[in-house]
Amino acid sequence: MALRDEIDGFFDGFLKDKLIFKDKGVLQANYAPEEILHRGEQIKQIANILAPALRLEKPSNLFIYGKTGTGKTLSTKHIINKLNGISKERNIQLKTIYINCKLKKTADTEYRLVAQISRELGKEIPATGLPTEEVYRQLFDIIDDKRQIFILVLDEIDQLVKKAGDEILYSLTRINSELKNAQLSLLGVSNDLLFAENLDPRVKSSLSEEELLFPPYNALQLQQILKQRANKAFKNGALVQGTIEKCAAYAAREHGDARRALELLRVAGEIAEREGKTKVSIAHLDLAQEKIEKDKTLELITAQTKQFQATLYAILAARKNTKEKIFTGDVYTIYQELCSRVKLRPLTQRRLSDIIAELDMLGIINAKVISKGRYGRTREIALSANPELELKLSGALKKELGMD
DNA sequence: CGAGATTCATGTGAAGTATACCTTTAGGCTTAA
DNA sequence: AAGCCTAAAGGTATACTTCACATGAATCTCGTA
């Protein structure tokens, strides 16, 4: 009974003392403000390009690129929402589909992408079993059902191509020639500025009928964006003077990533709140910086399969054993021991090699192929984490793998 | 001493296999006329 | 006879394995200055 009261008391206090935030959601990544600052020009252009859709004419394919946190996703979603609003109001046969290609297990192969698109349109497609052709055919049927325009947004399209190749895009750009009633426009969004360079020329020319570059925000613009959101998110006076400026400066240093700046501010607020403070100070920003990095990686690895986790753990262990550089062979030996210890069926070295390459792609480790001359050829593996994070990772992995 | 051959440990590509899932289809059973 | 259910057959995507060949600089070899 006593415990019960104590907990009630805790929750009460938690609710009553909203020390810092007024509405934290405003700082969350998926929040869409009514007014998007400093992107007026880009939004207008996107609108211009997509506008024909409202007259049931196929808009040009559009390719948007710019670094992370420059408002690409936000702006496209904004326009998409507006289009949806208008088409609903006027009863225009316009549908939009938004797919984020980065989400693992969702859209990282041709089959999964097409299946996901169909799912967005309300058709259940099994995870496996159907021929890819069949899934395409079903998608056609849905799309070509009547005279209508589709706008397909592929966010983080570079991730998709990196994993699954650009033939997918070729197929997608060719869909139109097979459609009788409907028309489909592609809107590709990429974080990688050089992405288009390596595409098949046919795909490239067809995907980027129109192109749009989102430049990074500068420190001043970031400040204004932060202020706009902070006013809604925080209680009056919850921010120590200069916090926003500092936060903007941090983010500007990292190629003007607004998403990161907002996250930084939010996490700083959360930390301050947990400390029971009523004000967010610059010190909290620094703490937040570390925490974000930790959480990102932690989240990433817990989402991986056991095999990936075991591999990473083996790398961490190898790292602990020797101060010297780590090579694939060392990792594999440790990995095998580890497998027998946690009762995991060990994979072949061939597969491990691929897994290491994938971990590298995920940015969790740094691996590059080197030749040691007489002593063969291998991957030289380094961790991109700092020692403290390393410790946390290793702890988390132990738990994931069920070790004591 | 230096050019070319050798060597090692693993990268890498292609093809094959296991698994988990899908649709189709034929046969058997039930049901209703 | 028509309708429905079930299990087998035949097919796919994905993750992984097997096999075989490719890599590329440190090291070795050997001819030459």
GROMACS .gro file of C-alpha atoms in nm, chain A residues 96-371:
model
  276
   96THR     CA    1   0.013   1.053  -5.291
   97ILE     CA    2   0.231   0.781  -5.150
   98TYR     CA    3   0.516   0.848  -4.916
   99ILE     CA    4   0.779   0.584  -4.862
  100ASN     CA    5   1.089   0.613  -4.653
  101CYS     CA    6   1.342   0.381  -4.806
  102LYS     CA    7   1.570   0.386  -4.509
  103LEU     CA    8   1.350   0.180  -4.286
  104LYS     CA    9   1.503  -0.161  -4.274
  105LYS     CA   10   1.282  -0.457  -4.356
  106THR     CA   11   1.043  -0.215  -4.520
  107ALA     CA   12   1.189  -0.100  -4.843
  108ASP     CA   13   1.539  -0.227  -4.900
  109THR     CA   14   1.477  -0.467  -5.184
  110GLU     CA   15   1.273  -0.439  -5.501
  111TYR     CA   16   1.012  -0.680  -5.375
  112ARG     CA   17   0.977  -0.510  -5.040
  113LEU     CA   18   0.953  -0.165  -5.193
  114VAL     CA   19   0.680  -0.258  -5.435
  115ALA     CA   20   0.499  -0.450  -5.164
  116GLN     CA   21   0.522  -0.149  -4.936
  117ILE     CA   22   0.379   0.079  -5.200
  118SER     CA   23   0.087  -0.155  -5.244
  119ARG     CA   24   0.038  -0.165  -4.870
  120GLU     CA   25   0.023   0.211  -4.857
  121LEU     CA   26  -0.261   0.184  -5.104
  122GLY     CA   27  -0.442  -0.056  -4.877
  123LYS     CA   28  -0.356  -0.387  -5.034
  124GLU     CA   29  -0.196  -0.647  -4.809
  125ILE     CA   30   0.102  -0.818  -4.965
  126PRO     CA   31   0.277  -1.108  -4.793
  127ALA     CA   32   0.637  -1.066  -4.688
  128THR     CA   33   0.751  -1.346  -4.912
  129GLY     CA   34   0.621  -1.610  -5.145
  130LEU     CA   35   0.494  -1.409  -5.438
  131PRO     CA   36   0.692  -1.352  -5.754
  132THR     CA   37   0.807  -0.993  -5.779
  133GLU     CA   38   0.634  -0.975  -6.114
  134GLU     CA   39   0.308  -1.067  -5.952
  135VAL     CA   40   0.345  -0.795  -5.692
  136TYR     CA   41   0.407  -0.544  -5.971
  137ARG     CA   42   0.099  -0.666  -6.151
  138GLN     CA   43  -0.116  -0.623  -5.845
  139LEU     CA   44   0.019  -0.276  -5.797
  140PHE     CA   45  -0.066  -0.191  -6.158
  141ASP     CA   46  -0.420  -0.309  -6.104
  142ILE     CA   47  -0.464  -0.085  -5.805
  143ILE     CA   48  -0.311   0.217  -5.972
  144ASP     CA   49  -0.468   0.174  -6.311
  145ASP     CA   50  -0.807   0.125  -6.159
  146LYS     CA   51  -0.932   0.457  -6.290
  147ARG     CA   52  -0.814   0.783  -6.434
  148GLN     CA   53  -0.602   0.937  -6.163
  149ILE     CA   54  -0.263   1.080  -6.081
  150PHE     CA   55  -0.019   0.930  -5.836
  151ILE     CA   56   0.272   1.103  -5.677
  152LEU     CA   57   0.519   0.859  -5.531
  153VAL     CA   58   0.763   1.010  -5.286
  154LEU     CA   59   1.074   0.803  -5.222
  155ASP     CA   60   1.253   0.953  -4.928
  156GLU     CA   61   1.618   0.863  -4.877
  157ILE     CA   62   1.622   0.710  -5.218
  158ASP     CA   63   2.001   0.687  -5.207
  159GLN     CA   64   1.974   0.422  -4.935
  160LEU     CA   65   1.750   0.214  -5.153
  161VAL     CA   66   1.978   0.225  -5.453
  162LYS     CA   67   2.283   0.157  -5.243
  163LYS     CA   68   2.129  -0.166  -5.118
  164ALA     CA   69   1.925  -0.282  -5.411
  165GLY     CA   70   2.063  -0.122  -5.724
  166ASP     CA   71   1.907   0.121  -5.966
  167GLU     CA   72   1.710  -0.123  -6.179
  168ILE     CA   73   1.424  -0.068  -5.941
  169LEU     CA   74   1.408   0.294  -6.037
  170TYR     CA   75   1.421   0.199  -6.399
  171SER     CA   76   1.120  -0.024  -6.354
  172LEU     CA   77   0.938   0.247  -6.170
  173THR     CA   78   1.005   0.512  -6.430
  174ARG     CA   79   0.875   0.275  -6.691
  175ILE     CA   80   0.550   0.206  -6.512
  176ASN     CA   81   0.379   0.490  -6.692
  177SER     CA   82   0.412   0.331  -7.032
  178GLU     CA   83   0.217   0.032  -6.903
  179LEU     CA   84  -0.061   0.231  -6.748
  180LYS     CA   85  -0.373   0.304  -6.946
  181ASN     CA   86  -0.574   0.524  -6.717
  182ALA     CA   87  -0.355   0.651  -6.440
  183GLN     CA   88  -0.025   0.834  -6.440
  184LEU     CA   89   0.250   0.820  -6.185
  185SER     CA   90   0.509   1.081  -6.097
  186LEU     CA   91   0.822   1.007  -5.901
  187LEU     CA   92   0.960   1.239  -5.641
  188GLY     CA   93   1.297   1.122  -5.520
  189VAL     CA   94   1.458   1.270  -5.212
  190SER     CA   95   1.823   1.211  -5.145
  191ASN     CA   96   2.067   1.309  -4.873
  192ASP     CA   97   2.359   1.224  -5.088
  193LEU     CA   98   2.456   1.509  -5.313
  194LEU     CA   99   2.653   1.290  -5.549
  195PHE     CA  100   2.388   1.022  -5.566
  196ALA     CA  101   2.261   1.102  -5.913
  197GLU     CA  102   2.609   1.089  -6.062
  198ASN     CA  103   2.635   0.713  -6.030
  199LEU     CA  104   2.295   0.631  -6.168
  200ASP     CA  105   2.228   0.462  -6.494
  201PRO     CA  106   2.199   0.753  -6.739
  202ARG     CA  107   1.854   0.645  -6.853
  203VAL     CA  108   1.730   0.640  -6.496
  204LYS     CA  109   1.899   0.964  -6.418
  205SER     CA  110   1.750   1.159  -6.702
  206SER     CA  111   1.407   1.028  -6.637
  207LEU     CA  112   1.414   1.068  -6.262
  208SER     CA  113   1.548   1.420  -6.269
  209GLU     CA  114   1.328   1.583  -6.525
  210GLU     CA  115   1.334   1.852  -6.262
  211GLU     CA  116   1.595   1.897  -5.995
  212LEU     CA  117   1.596   2.095  -5.678
  213LEU     CA  118   1.879   2.158  -5.436
  214PHE     CA  119   1.821   2.235  -5.071
  215PRO     CA  120   2.114   2.436  -4.939
  216PRO     CA  121   2.211   2.406  -4.572
  217TYR     CA  122   2.078   2.661  -4.325
  218ASN     CA  123   2.319   2.912  -4.188
  219ALA     CA  124   2.348   2.987  -3.817
  220LEU     CA  125   2.109   3.280  -3.829
  221GLN     CA  126   1.839   3.084  -4.007
  222LEU     CA  127   1.881   2.799  -3.764
  223GLN     CA  128   1.833   3.043  -3.479
  224GLN     CA  129   1.507   3.165  -3.621
  225ILE     CA  130   1.384   2.813  -3.677
  226LEU     CA  131   1.475   2.714  -3.326
  227LYS     CA  132   1.308   3.021  -3.182
  228GLN     CA  133   0.991   2.956  -3.375
  229ARG     CA  134   0.963   2.608  -3.234
  230ALA     CA  135   1.097   2.687  -2.889
  231ASN     CA  136   0.825   2.942  -2.833
  232LYS     CA  137   0.564   2.673  -2.864
  233ALA     CA  138   0.758   2.393  -2.704
  234PHE     CA  139   0.898   2.553  -2.391
  235LYS     CA  140   0.740   2.746  -2.109
  236ASN     CA  141   0.825   3.110  -2.095
  237GLY     CA  142   1.167   3.167  -1.954
  238ALA     CA  143   1.259   2.802  -1.950
  239LEU     CA  144   1.561   2.868  -2.165
  240VAL     CA  145   1.865   3.040  -2.027
  241GLN     CA  146   1.970   3.335  -2.236
  242GLY     CA  147   2.195   3.228  -2.520
  243THR     CA  148   2.096   2.864  -2.526
  244ILE     CA  149   1.926   2.887  -2.861
  245GLU     CA  150   2.215   3.077  -3.009
  246LYS     CA  151   2.457   2.815  -2.887
  247CYS     CA  152   2.241   2.536  -3.015
  248ALA     CA  153   2.220   2.695  -3.357
  249ALA     CA  154   2.593   2.742  -3.360
  250TYR     CA  155   2.653   2.376  -3.284
  251ALA     CA  156   2.426   2.268  -3.565
  252ALA     CA  157   2.561   2.519  -3.813
  253ARG     CA  158   2.901   2.375  -3.755
  254GLU     CA  159   2.763   2.040  -3.863
  255HIS     CA  160   2.655   2.152  -4.207
  256GLY     CA  161   2.339   2.328  -4.093
  257ASP     CA  162   2.139   2.030  -3.984
  258ALA     CA  163   1.815   2.166  -3.843
  259ARG     CA  164   1.679   1.830  -3.741
  260ARG     CA  165   1.978   1.778  -3.523
  261ALA     CA  166   1.950   2.122  -3.372
  262LEU     CA  167   1.589   2.061  -3.274
  263GLU     CA  168   1.670   1.724  -3.132
  264LEU     CA  169   1.953   1.872  -2.935
  265LEU     CA  170   1.722   2.129  -2.786
  266ARG     CA  171   1.459   1.874  -2.700
  267VAL     CA  172   1.697   1.632  -2.536
  268ALA     CA  173   1.860   1.915  -2.344
  269GLY     CA  174   1.516   2.003  -2.215
  270GLU     CA  175   1.448   1.646  -2.114
  271ILE     CA  176   1.773   1.625  -1.927
  272ALA     CA  177   1.702   1.949  -1.743
  273GLU     CA  178   1.355   1.825  -1.660
  274ARG     CA  179   1.486   1.503  -1.518
  275GLU     CA  180   1.730   1.696  -1.308
  276GLY     CA  181   1.436   1.887  -1.168
  277LYS     CA  182   1.561   2.217  -1.300
  278THR     CA  183   1.333   2.485  -1.433
  279LYS     CA  184   1.574   2.619  -1.686
  280VAL     CA  185   1.770   2.471  -1.972
  281SER     CA  186   2.127   2.588  -1.983
  282ILE     CA  187   2.416   2.550  -2.218
  283ALA     CA  188   2.561   2.275  -2.003
  284HIS     CA  189   2.252   2.071  -2.080
  285LEU     CA  190   2.321   2.109  -2.448
  286ASP     CA  191   2.656   1.944  -2.409
  287LEU     CA  192   2.505   1.658  -2.214
  288ALA     CA  193   2.240   1.623  -2.480
  289GLN     CA  194   2.501   1.608  -2.751
  290GLU     CA  195   2.653   1.298  -2.594
  291LYS     CA  196   2.324   1.136  -2.514
  292ILE     CA  197   2.196   1.168  -2.867
  293GLU     CA  198   2.497   1.003  -3.014
  294LYS     CA  199   2.469   0.719  -2.766
  295ASP     CA  200   2.100   0.664  -2.820
  296LYS     CA  201   2.130   0.669  -3.197
  297THR     CA  202   2.385   0.394  -3.210
  298LEU     CA  203   2.216   0.197  -2.936
  299GLU     CA  204   1.887   0.208  -3.116
  300LEU     CA  205   2.049   0.111  -3.441
  301ILE     CA  206   2.216  -0.197  -3.301
  302THR     CA  207   1.923  -0.325  -3.102
  303ALA     CA  208   1.726  -0.325  -3.425
  304GLN     CA  209   1.978  -0.559  -3.589
  305THR     CA  210   1.964  -0.937  -3.600
  306LYS     CA  211   2.146  -1.154  -3.349
  307GLN     CA  212   2.417  -1.230  -3.601
  308PHE     CA  213   2.490  -0.863  -3.655
  309GLN     CA  214   2.499  -0.806  -3.284
  310ALA     CA  215   2.730  -1.099  -3.228
  311THR     CA  216   2.961  -0.970  -3.497
  312LEU     CA  217   2.971  -0.628  -3.346
  313TYR     CA  218   3.032  -0.773  -3.003
  314ALA     CA  219   3.319  -0.976  -3.141
  315ILE     CA  220   3.466  -0.661  -3.286
  316LEU     CA  221   3.435  -0.483  -2.953
  317ALA     CA  222   3.598  -0.777  -2.779
  318ALA     CA  223   3.879  -0.786  -3.031
  319ARG     CA  224   3.926  -0.421  -2.970
  320LYS     CA  225   3.961  -0.481  -2.598
  321ASN     CA  226   4.216  -0.758  -2.646
  322THR     CA  227   4.462  -0.569  -2.856
  323LYS     CA  228   4.544  -0.208  -2.900
  324GLU     CA  229   4.649  -0.286  -3.251
  325LYS     CA  230   4.438  -0.287  -3.559
  326ILE     CA  231   4.162  -0.542  -3.596
  327PHE     CA  232   4.130  -0.768  -3.898
  328THR     CA  233   3.856  -0.992  -4.026
  329GLY     CA  234   4.036  -1.308  -3.922
  330ASP     CA  235   4.063  -1.201  -3.557
  331VAL     CA  236   3.701  -1.107  -3.550
  332TYR     CA  237   3.596  -1.438  -3.695
  333THR     CA  238   3.790  -1.637  -3.435
  334ILE     CA  239   3.635  -1.444  -3.151
  335TYR     CA  240   3.299  -1.460  -3.318
  336GLN     CA  241   3.313  -1.839  -3.328
  337GLU     CA  242   3.398  -1.862  -2.960
  338LEU     CA  243   3.119  -1.623  -2.886
  339CYS     CA  244   2.873  -1.830  -3.084
  340SER     CA  245   2.945  -2.145  -2.892
  341ARG     CA  246   2.917  -1.952  -2.568
  342VAL     CA  247   2.574  -1.806  -2.645
  343LYS     CA  248   2.453  -2.107  -2.843
  344LEU     CA  249   2.427  -1.930  -3.173
  345ARG     CA  250   2.479  -2.114  -3.499
  346PRO     CA  251   2.799  -1.966  -3.639
  347LEU     CA  252   2.794  -1.828  -3.990
  348THR     CA  253   3.070  -1.877  -4.242
  349GLN     CA  254   3.350  -1.631  -4.276
  350ARG     CA  255   3.217  -1.544  -4.617
  351ARG     CA  256   2.895  -1.420  -4.466
  352LEU     CA  257   3.073  -1.248  -4.178
  353SER     CA  258   3.271  -1.055  -4.432
  354ASP     CA  259   2.947  -0.926  -4.578
  355ILE     CA  260   2.810  -0.845  -4.236
  356ILE     CA  261   3.118  -0.642  -4.152
  357ALA     CA  262   3.071  -0.454  -4.476
  358GLU     CA  263   2.710  -0.386  -4.385
  359LEU     CA  264   2.799  -0.266  -4.038
  360ASP     CA  265   3.033  -0.028  -4.211
  361MET     CA  266   2.751   0.096  -4.430
  362LEU     CA  267   2.542   0.156  -4.123
  363GLY     CA  268   2.819   0.374  -3.989
  364ILE     CA  269   2.861   0.174  -3.670
  365ILE     CA  270   3.214   0.075  -3.758
  366ASN     CA  271   3.477   0.185  -4.004
  367ALA     CA  272   3.610  -0.090  -4.223
  368LYS     CA  273   3.834  -0.059  -4.520
  369VAL     CA  274   3.995  -0.320  -4.734
  370ILE     CA  275   4.371  -0.309  -4.718
  371SER     CA  276   4.649  -0.527  -4.842
   0.00000   0.00000   0.00000
